[in-house]
């Protein structure tokens, strides 16, 4: 980064001496930049795709955007999203990512919950070939390592030989640009402490974060969180606990957050993410619905809807639910079972960031894929005033970018010019449980790399996003 900063210092000097115009200047806006502790009306100068100046001086641009009455903030960084899959012919159809862009997200961290591309290089190449709506940083998916090692039984531990293959593959992927590792312990119950520690240790050595969809939810959530925190304690790796609302939002949130605070006080480097909804979403075939699952979720099958096939939008009986589970394990369900107060408790906690965690299949799924970020602003900042805009933006950009070591998420000279410009009172999430794919609205500009991607809720250029590679400093 030193070279970049030197280079941009030189540009700044040249601009001042020669009085040349910047590529782009955003003027009259309220700059909300928690990463630099700035909340003030300033001009933002952009050149060569990067931030060059943030100043009260009247700098000029070849193009100037009047942002009067609007907030100017770093583009949102989604710490937990599921990337769009490669199609059979190796393309990527931007179902999730176009919806992330229209929420003001300019970068997301994919490969989550242990689920991600088998070959990250091929995925990144496909991503870059045409360009996608937002930037993508991938974690290595634990499930893909298991598959590579031929460990097919999700209920069984891996052999020493298989674990060796997985460790080597993980090292290679981290060296090639992966931002860390994600576990879906919930989905691979056969994973033991030995496998968890061995792979977490590799990330500790190579850098990056270790994210986990922890082993269990509801009454078992505290023990599941403790298991993952113990891996941080023993290895020193940086941890990210995924979508805590759907793990502990049933009355266990206070206990789980206390465990996290205690671990952090002991030196465990842990952060958490959450989406601002009271319903979770998962495939009907997943282990979530093994055994006597209803006892965990309030003993009320009417709270669980199937979002695909002939039962779309309908409430099944338990018998029908079990039959569909056998016949169509690929259908998505939405379970309206989390307690609103618990979601608030999570999102207001200083270690909890915003992550959308969206999945949409055949237009079915959960509205968080298209609405999580605007909904967070609408509900927590403008309507209920539980957070200031500054605090919300910090959870939506800087804290996540900083966690991943991305040169994003704040408006510093040399940092990428990914920006959002909006009136907080006009931001709205349109996606609902019956129409989960509806785009969010209310942004004046969404800018990636100094170029305008969205203006007045119209996508001008949906191909500005690139696959990012982790740099080792
Ligand atoms: Zn998950």
Short mmCIF file of C-alpha atoms and ligand atoms in Angstrom, two decimals:
data_model
loop_
_atom_site.label_atom_id
_atom_site.label_comp_id
_atom_site.label_asym_id
_atom_site.label_seq_id
_atom_site.Cartn_x
_atom_site.Cartn_y
_atom_site.Cartn_z
CA UNK A 1 0.00 0.00 0.00
CA UNK A 2 2.97 2.28 0.56
CA UNK A 3 3.59 2.48 -3.19
CA UNK A 4 -0.03 3.38 -3.87
CA UNK A 5 -0.03 6.14 -1.33
CA UNK A 6 3.18 7.60 -2.66
CA UNK A 7 1.80 7.44 -6.20
CA UNK A 8 -1.41 9.22 -5.21
CA UNK A 9 0.44 11.83 -3.22
CA UNK A 10 2.28 12.63 -6.44
CA UNK A 11 -0.99 12.92 -8.35
CA UNK A 12 -2.39 15.24 -5.70
CA UNK A 13 0.68 17.44 -5.95
CA UNK A 14 0.51 17.48 -9.74
CA UNK A 15 -3.18 18.42 -9.58
CA UNK A 16 -2.49 21.30 -7.23
CA UNK A 17 0.50 22.61 -9.15
CA UNK A 18 -1.15 22.29 -12.57
CA UNK A 19 -4.68 23.01 -11.37
CA UNK A 20 -5.91 20.06 -13.45
CA UNK A 21 -9.36 18.59 -13.02
CA UNK A 22 -10.07 15.36 -11.16
CA UNK A 23 -11.97 12.61 -12.99
CA UNK A 24 -14.90 13.01 -10.63
CA UNK A 25 -15.80 15.29 -7.74
CA UNK A 26 -18.72 14.71 -5.36
CA UNK A 27 -19.71 18.03 -3.85
CA UNK A 28 -22.13 19.39 -1.20
CA UNK A 29 -22.73 15.95 0.35
CA UNK A 30 -22.47 14.96 3.99
CA UNK A 31 -19.46 12.62 4.09
CA UNK A 32 -20.16 9.74 6.50
CA UNK A 33 -16.84 7.93 6.84
CA UNK A 34 -16.52 6.06 10.16
CA UNK A 35 -13.20 4.50 9.09
CA UNK A 36 -11.66 7.97 9.23
CA UNK A 37 -13.98 9.35 11.93
CA UNK A 38 -15.41 11.91 9.50
CA UNK A 39 -18.98 13.24 9.56
CA UNK A 40 -18.90 16.53 7.73
CA UNK A 41 -19.82 18.33 4.52
CA UNK A 42 -16.78 17.83 2.29
CA UNK A 43 -15.81 17.34 -1.35
CA UNK A 44 -14.56 13.95 -2.51
CA UNK A 45 -12.10 13.87 -5.43
CA UNK A 46 -11.69 10.66 -7.43
CA UNK A 47 -8.98 9.87 -9.96
CA UNK A 48 -8.03 6.62 -11.70
CA UNK A 49 -10.72 4.74 -9.80
CA UNK A 50 -9.42 5.72 -6.39
CA UNK A 51 -10.17 8.31 -3.74
CA UNK A 52 -7.64 11.13 -3.99
CA UNK A 53 -8.94 13.95 -1.81
CA UNK A 54 -11.56 14.48 0.85
CA UNK A 55 -11.48 18.19 1.53
CA UNK A 56 -13.36 21.38 2.32
CA UNK A 57 -11.45 23.10 -0.50
CA UNK A 58 -13.33 23.82 -3.75
CA UNK A 59 -11.65 21.14 -5.88
CA UNK A 60 -12.93 20.70 -9.43
CA UNK A 61 -13.73 17.65 -11.52
CA UNK A 62 -14.27 16.85 -15.19
CA UNK A 63 -17.54 15.53 -13.90
CA UNK A 64 -19.11 16.93 -10.75
CA UNK A 65 -21.99 15.32 -8.90
CA UNK A 66 -24.14 17.57 -6.77
CA UNK A 67 -24.83 15.57 -3.60
CA UNK A 68 -26.61 18.37 -1.72
CA UNK A 69 -28.86 17.04 1.04
CA UNK A 70 -27.45 13.53 0.59
CA UNK A 71 -25.08 11.27 2.50
CA UNK A 72 -21.84 10.25 0.77
CA UNK A 73 -20.49 7.04 2.27
CA UNK A 74 -18.19 4.16 1.37
CA UNK A 75 -19.92 1.47 -0.69
CA UNK A 76 -21.34 -1.22 1.57
CA UNK A 77 -19.28 -4.36 2.17
CA UNK A 78 -21.41 -7.44 2.78
CA UNK A 79 -19.45 -9.71 5.11
CA UNK A 80 -21.70 -12.70 4.39
CA UNK A 81 -23.37 -13.41 1.05
CA UNK A 82 -23.75 -16.49 -1.11
CA UNK A 83 -22.25 -16.02 -4.56
CA UNK A 84 -24.12 -16.79 -7.77
CA UNK A 85 -23.14 -20.22 -9.04
CA UNK A 86 -21.41 -21.02 -12.32
CA UNK A 87 -23.90 -22.16 -14.96
CA UNK A 88 -23.33 -25.33 -17.00
CA UNK A 89 -21.54 -23.29 -19.69
CA UNK A 90 -19.27 -21.61 -17.17
CA UNK A 91 -21.07 -18.26 -16.97
CA UNK A 92 -22.41 -16.48 -13.93
CA UNK A 93 -25.98 -15.22 -13.93
CA UNK A 94 -26.05 -12.31 -11.48
CA UNK A 95 -29.19 -13.16 -9.52
CA UNK A 96 -27.87 -12.27 -6.07
CA UNK A 97 -25.19 -9.79 -7.09
CA UNK A 98 -27.48 -7.49 -9.07
CA UNK A 99 -29.68 -7.30 -5.99
CA UNK A 100 -26.69 -6.60 -3.77
CA UNK A 101 -25.65 -3.72 -6.04
CA UNK A 102 -29.08 -2.13 -5.82
CA UNK A 103 -28.78 -2.21 -2.02
CA UNK A 104 -25.62 -0.10 -2.18
CA UNK A 105 -23.34 -3.10 -1.69
CA UNK A 106 -20.17 -2.75 -3.77
CA UNK A 107 -18.22 -5.75 -2.40
CA UNK A 108 -19.35 -9.01 -0.84
CA UNK A 109 -17.58 -11.90 0.86
CA UNK A 110 -18.76 -15.18 -0.71
CA UNK A 111 -18.00 -18.87 -0.24
CA UNK A 112 -19.89 -18.90 3.05
CA UNK A 113 -21.35 -21.62 5.31
CA UNK A 114 -18.88 -24.19 3.93
CA UNK A 115 -20.49 -23.91 0.48
CA UNK A 116 -18.59 -22.40 -2.43
CA UNK A 117 -16.82 -22.95 -5.74
CA UNK A 118 -14.94 -26.22 -6.22
CA UNK A 119 -12.32 -24.35 -8.23
CA UNK A 120 -11.88 -20.78 -7.03
CA UNK A 121 -9.52 -19.82 -9.88
CA UNK A 122 -12.07 -20.85 -12.50
CA UNK A 123 -14.81 -19.00 -10.63
CA UNK A 124 -12.75 -15.82 -10.43
CA UNK A 125 -11.87 -16.06 -14.12
CA UNK A 126 -15.54 -16.43 -15.05
CA UNK A 127 -16.34 -13.50 -12.76
CA UNK A 128 -13.78 -11.26 -14.43
CA UNK A 129 -14.47 -12.37 -17.97
CA UNK A 130 -17.60 -10.28 -18.34
CA UNK A 131 -17.60 -8.33 -15.09
CA UNK A 132 -20.34 -8.67 -12.49
CA UNK A 133 -22.45 -6.08 -10.64
CA UNK A 134 -20.29 -5.97 -7.47
CA UNK A 135 -16.82 -7.02 -6.33
CA UNK A 136 -16.41 -10.49 -4.88
CA UNK A 137 -13.92 -11.75 -2.30
CA UNK A 138 -14.10 -15.51 -1.79
CA UNK A 139 -13.54 -17.62 1.28
CA UNK A 140 -12.54 -21.23 0.68
CA UNK A 141 -15.53 -23.44 1.43
CA UNK A 142 -14.86 -26.30 3.83
CA UNK A 143 -17.40 -28.45 1.97
CA UNK A 144 -15.39 -28.12 -1.24
CA UNK A 145 -12.24 -29.31 0.60
CA UNK A 146 -14.10 -32.34 1.91
CA UNK A 147 -15.34 -33.11 -1.57
CA UNK A 148 -11.83 -32.83 -2.99
CA UNK A 149 -10.59 -35.31 -0.37
CA UNK A 150 -13.40 -37.75 -1.20
CA UNK A 151 -15.02 -37.39 2.23
CA UNK A 152 -18.59 -37.95 1.17
CA UNK A 153 -20.28 -38.88 4.44
CA UNK A 154 -21.32 -35.66 6.18
CA UNK A 155 -22.03 -37.60 9.37
CA UNK A 156 -18.50 -39.11 9.60
CA UNK A 157 -15.12 -37.61 10.53
CA UNK A 158 -12.40 -37.49 7.86
CA UNK A 159 -9.40 -39.84 7.89
CA UNK A 160 -5.89 -38.53 8.58
CA UNK A 161 -5.08 -38.97 4.89
CA UNK A 162 -8.13 -36.95 3.84
CA UNK A 163 -7.34 -34.22 6.36
CA UNK A 164 -3.83 -33.97 4.91
CA UNK A 165 -5.25 -33.47 1.41
CA UNK A 166 -7.61 -30.79 2.74
CA UNK A 167 -4.84 -28.92 4.56
CA UNK A 168 -2.64 -28.87 1.45
CA UNK A 169 -5.50 -27.68 -0.76
CA UNK A 170 -6.40 -24.95 1.73
CA UNK A 171 -2.79 -23.70 1.81
CA UNK A 172 -2.74 -23.53 -1.99
CA UNK A 173 -6.03 -21.64 -2.14
CA UNK A 174 -5.02 -19.14 0.54
CA UNK A 175 -1.77 -18.53 -1.34
CA UNK A 176 -3.78 -18.00 -4.55
CA UNK A 177 -5.97 -15.23 -3.12
CA UNK A 178 -8.66 -16.74 -0.89
CA UNK A 179 -9.68 -14.49 2.01
CA UNK A 180 -9.97 -17.35 4.49
CA UNK A 181 -12.09 -20.40 5.20
CA UNK A 182 -15.76 -20.96 5.92
CA UNK A 183 -17.25 -23.87 7.82
CA UNK A 184 -20.82 -25.08 7.65
CA UNK A 185 -20.50 -27.20 10.79
CA UNK A 186 -24.30 -27.37 10.95
CA UNK A 187 -24.36 -29.10 7.58
CA UNK A 188 -21.45 -31.50 8.25
CA UNK A 189 -22.12 -32.80 11.75
CA UNK A 190 -19.39 -35.44 11.38
CA UNK A 191 -16.76 -32.72 11.63
CA UNK A 192 -14.83 -33.05 14.88
CA UNK A 193 -12.56 -30.74 16.85
CA UNK A 194 -9.46 -32.24 15.21
CA UNK A 195 -10.62 -31.24 11.71
CA UNK A 196 -11.78 -27.81 12.92
CA UNK A 197 -8.47 -27.06 14.65
CA UNK A 198 -6.20 -28.38 11.88
CA UNK A 199 -7.82 -26.23 9.19
CA UNK A 200 -8.20 -23.18 11.42
CA UNK A 201 -4.48 -23.43 12.17
CA UNK A 202 -3.69 -23.26 8.42
CA UNK A 203 -5.64 -19.98 8.14
CA UNK A 204 -3.83 -18.63 11.20
CA UNK A 205 -0.52 -19.20 9.36
CA UNK A 206 -1.57 -17.92 5.94
CA UNK A 207 -3.86 -15.06 7.01
CA UNK A 208 -7.54 -14.41 6.39
CA UNK A 209 -10.59 -15.09 8.51
CA UNK A 210 -12.36 -18.28 9.60
CA UNK A 211 -16.14 -18.00 9.34
CA UNK A 212 -18.59 -20.56 10.65
CA UNK A 213 -22.20 -21.45 10.48
CA UNK A 214 -21.85 -23.04 13.93
CA UNK A 215 -22.87 -26.57 14.82
CA UNK A 216 -26.33 -26.01 16.21
CA UNK A 217 -29.05 -23.49 17.00
CA UNK A 218 -31.65 -22.83 19.72
CA UNK A 219 -30.84 -24.44 23.08
CA UNK A 220 -27.65 -25.90 21.62
CA UNK A 221 -26.39 -22.55 20.25
CA UNK A 222 -24.29 -21.56 23.31
CA UNK A 223 -22.37 -24.86 23.22
CA UNK A 224 -21.94 -24.53 19.44
CA UNK A 225 -20.58 -20.99 19.79
CA UNK A 226 -18.26 -22.13 22.59
CA UNK A 227 -16.88 -24.89 20.35
CA UNK A 228 -15.97 -22.41 17.62
CA UNK A 229 -14.61 -19.81 20.05
CA UNK A 230 -12.37 -22.52 21.49
CA UNK A 231 -10.81 -22.96 18.03
CA UNK A 232 -9.93 -19.25 18.10
CA UNK A 233 -8.54 -19.57 21.60
CA UNK A 234 -6.31 -22.51 20.63
CA UNK A 235 -5.10 -21.25 17.26
CA UNK A 236 -5.20 -17.44 17.43
CA UNK A 237 -7.14 -17.26 14.12
CA UNK A 238 -9.58 -14.41 13.43
CA UNK A 239 -13.13 -15.70 13.71
CA UNK A 240 -16.43 -14.66 12.15
CA UNK A 241 -19.63 -16.19 13.55
CA UNK A 242 -22.19 -16.26 10.75
CA UNK A 243 -25.84 -15.11 10.85
CA UNK A 244 -26.13 -15.23 14.63
CA UNK A 245 -29.84 -14.35 14.48
CA UNK A 246 -30.77 -17.70 12.97
CA UNK A 247 -28.55 -19.57 15.43
CA UNK A 248 -29.42 -17.92 18.75
CA UNK A 249 -32.44 -15.71 18.02
CA UNK A 250 -34.78 -17.98 19.96
CA UNK A 251 -33.96 -16.84 23.50
CA UNK A 252 -30.24 -17.68 23.58
CA UNK A 253 -28.84 -14.42 22.18
CA UNK A 254 -27.85 -12.88 25.51
CA UNK A 255 -25.91 -15.97 26.55
CA UNK A 256 -24.17 -16.35 23.21
CA UNK A 257 -23.16 -12.67 23.05
CA UNK A 258 -21.83 -12.96 26.63
CA UNK A 259 -19.69 -15.95 25.57
CA UNK A 260 -18.38 -13.89 22.65
CA UNK A 261 -17.61 -10.91 24.90
CA UNK A 262 -15.81 -13.17 27.38
CA UNK A 263 -13.73 -14.77 24.62
CA UNK A 264 -12.88 -11.35 23.19
CA UNK A 265 -11.82 -10.15 26.65
CA UNK A 266 -9.43 -13.10 26.76
CA UNK A 267 -7.93 -12.06 23.44
CA UNK A 268 -9.93 -14.12 20.93
CA UNK A 269 -10.30 -12.04 17.76
CA UNK A 270 -13.96 -12.60 16.94
CA UNK A 271 -16.66 -10.74 15.04
CA UNK A 272 -20.21 -11.75 14.20
CA UNK A 273 -22.79 -11.03 11.51
CA UNK A 274 -26.57 -10.93 11.36
CA UNK A 275 -29.37 -10.09 8.93
CA UNK A 276 -32.27 -7.84 10.02
CA UNK A 277 -35.18 -10.28 9.71
CA UNK A 278 -37.04 -12.57 12.09
CA UNK A 279 -37.19 -15.53 9.72
CA UNK A 280 -34.45 -17.85 8.51
CA UNK A 281 -34.22 -19.62 5.17
CA UNK A 282 -32.70 -22.97 4.30
CA UNK A 283 -33.19 -25.98 2.03
CA UNK A 284 -35.81 -28.40 3.27
CA UNK A 285 -33.35 -31.29 2.92
CA UNK A 286 -30.78 -29.78 5.29
CA UNK A 287 -29.86 -31.18 8.72
CA UNK A 288 -31.72 -28.19 10.22
CA UNK A 289 -34.87 -30.31 9.86
CA UNK A 290 -33.42 -33.57 11.20
CA UNK A 291 -35.06 -35.21 14.23
CA UNK A 292 -37.61 -33.39 16.36
CA UNK A 293 -36.86 -29.97 14.84
CA UNK A 294 -40.29 -28.52 15.66
CA UNK A 295 -39.55 -28.67 19.38
CA UNK A 296 -36.74 -26.16 18.71
CA UNK A 297 -38.90 -23.76 16.71
CA UNK A 298 -41.92 -23.26 18.94
CA UNK A 299 -43.75 -26.49 17.99
CA UNK A 300 -45.65 -24.70 15.27
CA UNK A 301 -45.39 -26.03 11.71
CA UNK A 302 -47.53 -23.12 10.47
CA UNK A 303 -44.52 -20.82 10.96
CA UNK A 304 -42.54 -22.69 8.30
CA UNK A 305 -43.37 -22.03 4.66
CA UNK A 306 -42.14 -23.84 1.59
CA UNK A 307 -41.15 -21.31 -1.08
CA UNK A 308 -40.83 -23.53 -4.16
CA UNK A 309 -42.85 -26.07 -6.15
CA UNK A 310 -46.55 -26.75 -5.74
CA UNK A 311 -46.45 -25.77 -2.06
CA UNK A 312 -45.03 -22.33 -2.71
CA UNK A 313 -46.43 -19.83 -0.23
CA UNK A 314 -48.53 -22.49 1.49
CA UNK A 315 -48.31 -23.81 5.01
CA UNK A 316 -47.85 -27.61 4.96
CA UNK A 317 -48.92 -30.16 7.54
CA UNK A 318 -46.04 -31.96 9.26
CA UNK A 319 -46.74 -35.06 7.12
CA UNK A 320 -46.62 -33.06 3.89
CA UNK A 321 -43.48 -31.29 5.10
CA UNK A 322 -41.73 -34.63 5.66
CA UNK A 323 -42.86 -35.96 2.28
CA UNK A 324 -41.63 -32.87 0.42
CA UNK A 325 -38.37 -33.12 2.35
CA UNK A 326 -37.83 -36.61 0.91
CA UNK A 327 -39.03 -35.81 -2.61
CA UNK A 328 -37.62 -32.28 -3.06
CA UNK A 329 -34.70 -31.67 -0.69
CA UNK A 330 -33.72 -28.77 -3.00
CA UNK A 331 -36.79 -26.65 -2.14
CA UNK A 332 -36.15 -23.60 0.01
CA UNK A 333 -38.09 -23.00 3.21
CA UNK A 334 -38.61 -19.82 5.23
CA UNK A 335 -39.15 -20.28 8.97
CA UNK A 336 -40.68 -17.29 10.81
CA UNK A 337 -39.42 -18.36 14.19
CA UNK A 338 -36.87 -15.85 15.53
CA UNK A 339 -37.73 -13.36 18.31
CA UNK A 340 -37.52 -9.68 17.21
CA UNK A 341 -35.91 -8.52 20.47
CA UNK A 342 -33.12 -11.04 19.98
CA UNK A 343 -32.33 -9.74 16.49
CA UNK A 344 -32.17 -6.19 17.88
CA UNK A 345 -29.86 -7.34 20.66
CA UNK A 346 -27.51 -8.84 18.07
CA UNK A 347 -27.52 -5.97 15.58
CA UNK A 348 -26.91 -3.36 18.27
CA UNK A 349 -23.92 -5.25 19.68
CA UNK A 350 -20.58 -3.63 18.74
CA UNK A 351 -19.11 -6.89 17.38
CA UNK A 352 -22.03 -7.59 15.07
CA UNK A 353 -21.85 -6.51 11.40
CA UNK A 354 -24.52 -6.62 8.74
CA UNK A 355 -24.49 -9.64 6.39
CA UNK A 356 -27.28 -10.40 3.93
CA UNK A 357 -26.84 -14.21 3.61
CA UNK A 358 -29.27 -14.22 0.67
CA UNK A 359 -30.29 -17.21 -1.39
CA UNK A 360 -32.74 -17.06 -4.29
CA UNK A 361 -33.59 -20.11 -6.40
CA UNK A 362 -36.22 -19.97 -9.16
CA UNK A 363 -37.30 -16.60 -7.78
CA UNK A 364 -38.00 -18.25 -4.43
CA UNK A 365 -36.20 -17.65 -1.17
CA UNK A 366 -35.85 -14.91 1.44
CA UNK A 367 -36.15 -11.11 0.98
CA UNK A 368 -32.82 -10.54 2.75
CA UNK A 369 -31.07 -11.24 -0.58
CA UNK A 370 -32.55 -8.05 -2.04
CA UNK A 371 -33.37 -5.94 1.01
CA UNK A 372 -31.06 -6.47 4.01
CA UNK A 373 -28.98 -3.27 3.78
CA UNK A 374 -31.73 -0.70 3.06
CA UNK A 375 -33.97 -2.43 5.61
CA UNK A 376 -31.25 -2.03 8.26
CA UNK A 377 -31.06 1.72 7.57
CA UNK A 378 -34.84 2.09 7.41
CA UNK A 379 -35.61 0.12 10.56
CA UNK A 380 -32.65 0.90 12.80
CA UNK A 381 -31.74 4.46 11.73
CA UNK A 382 -34.71 6.33 10.28
CA UNK A 383 -37.79 4.64 11.80
CA UNK A 384 -36.73 3.39 15.22
CA UNK A 385 -33.63 5.53 15.75
CA UNK A 386 -31.73 2.76 17.50
CA UNK A 387 -28.50 3.63 15.67
CA UNK A 388 -27.10 6.79 14.10
CA UNK A 389 -26.42 6.69 10.36
CA UNK A 390 -22.71 6.85 11.22
CA UNK A 391 -22.96 3.76 13.45
CA UNK A 392 -24.97 1.86 10.85
CA UNK A 393 -22.54 2.71 8.03
CA UNK A 394 -19.68 1.50 10.19
CA UNK A 395 -21.37 -1.92 10.53
CA UNK A 396 -22.14 -1.96 6.79
CA UNK A 397 -18.74 -1.00 5.37
CA UNK A 398 -15.63 -0.11 7.31
CA UNK A 399 -15.66 -2.85 9.96
CA UNK A 400 -16.09 -5.56 7.32
CA UNK A 401 -13.52 -4.13 4.88
CA UNK A 402 -11.00 -3.71 7.68
CA UNK A 403 -11.62 -7.28 8.83
CA UNK A 404 -10.73 -8.59 5.39
CA UNK A 405 -7.83 -6.21 4.77
CA UNK A 406 -9.56 -4.69 1.72
CA UNK A 407 -8.51 -1.20 0.54
CA UNK A 408 -12.20 -0.28 0.74
CA UNK A 409 -14.81 0.79 3.25
CA UNK A 410 -13.38 4.22 3.99
CA UNK A 411 -12.59 7.34 2.00
CA UNK A 412 -8.82 7.48 2.35
CA UNK A 413 -6.41 8.66 -0.38
CA UNK A 414 -5.39 5.64 -2.46
CA UNK A 415 -8.42 3.59 -1.35
CA UNK A 416 -10.82 2.27 -3.99
CA UNK A 417 -13.50 4.80 -4.98
CA UNK A 418 -16.52 2.62 -4.15
CA UNK A 419 -19.20 5.04 -2.95
CA UNK A 420 -22.89 5.35 -2.20
CA UNK A 421 -24.87 8.59 -2.29
CA UNK A 422 -28.36 8.62 -0.79
CA UNK A 423 -30.98 10.28 1.34
CA UNK A 424 -31.47 7.96 4.35
CA UNK A 425 -35.15 8.89 4.53
CA UNK A 426 -35.73 7.69 0.94
CA UNK A 427 -33.94 4.36 1.20
CA UNK A 428 -36.33 1.42 1.06
CA UNK A 429 -36.32 -2.36 0.83
CA UNK A 430 -39.06 -3.56 -1.47
CA UNK A 431 -38.50 -7.30 -1.15
CA UNK A 432 -41.13 -9.21 0.83
CA UNK A 433 -41.66 -12.85 1.76
CA UNK A 434 -44.05 -13.26 -1.16
CA UNK A 435 -41.85 -11.26 -3.58
CA UNK A 436 -38.33 -11.85 -2.23
CA UNK A 437 -36.49 -10.70 -5.34
CA UNK A 438 -37.80 -7.12 -5.60
CA UNK A 439 -34.96 -4.61 -5.91
CA UNK A 440 -34.27 -2.03 -3.22
CA UNK A 441 -34.48 1.67 -4.07
CA UNK A 442 -33.63 5.19 -3.01
CA UNK A 443 -29.98 5.58 -4.03
CA UNK A 444 -28.93 8.64 -6.01
CA UNK A 445 -25.58 7.12 -7.03
CA UNK A 446 -23.79 3.83 -6.46
CA UNK A 447 -20.19 4.04 -7.64
CA UNK A 448 -17.63 1.26 -8.17
CA UNK A 449 -14.00 2.08 -8.87
CA UNK A 450 -14.89 5.71 -9.62
CA UNK A 451 -17.51 4.75 -12.24
CA UNK A 452 -21.25 5.19 -11.84
CA UNK A 453 -22.99 1.80 -11.64
CA UNK A 454 -26.43 3.04 -10.54
CA UNK A 455 -28.03 6.47 -10.90
CA UNK A 456 -31.54 7.25 -9.61
CA UNK A 457 -32.35 3.54 -9.21
CA UNK A 458 -31.34 2.74 -12.79
CA UNK A 459 -28.40 0.40 -13.38
CA UNK A 460 -26.07 2.26 -15.76
CA UNK A 461 -23.28 -0.33 -15.70
CA UNK A 462 -23.77 -3.71 -14.04
CA UNK A 463 -20.35 -5.09 -15.03
CA UNK A 464 -17.95 -3.04 -12.94
CA UNK A 465 -17.40 -5.69 -10.26
CA UNK A 466 -14.29 -7.89 -10.19
CA UNK A 467 -13.07 -10.91 -8.25
CA UNK A 468 -10.63 -9.69 -5.60
CA UNK A 469 -7.44 -11.45 -4.57
CA UNK A 470 -6.13 -11.26 -1.06
CA UNK A 471 -2.78 -9.53 -0.87
CA UNK A 472 -0.33 -10.66 1.76
CA UNK A 473 1.33 -7.62 3.26
ZN1 LIG B 1 -25.23 -20.48 6.95
#
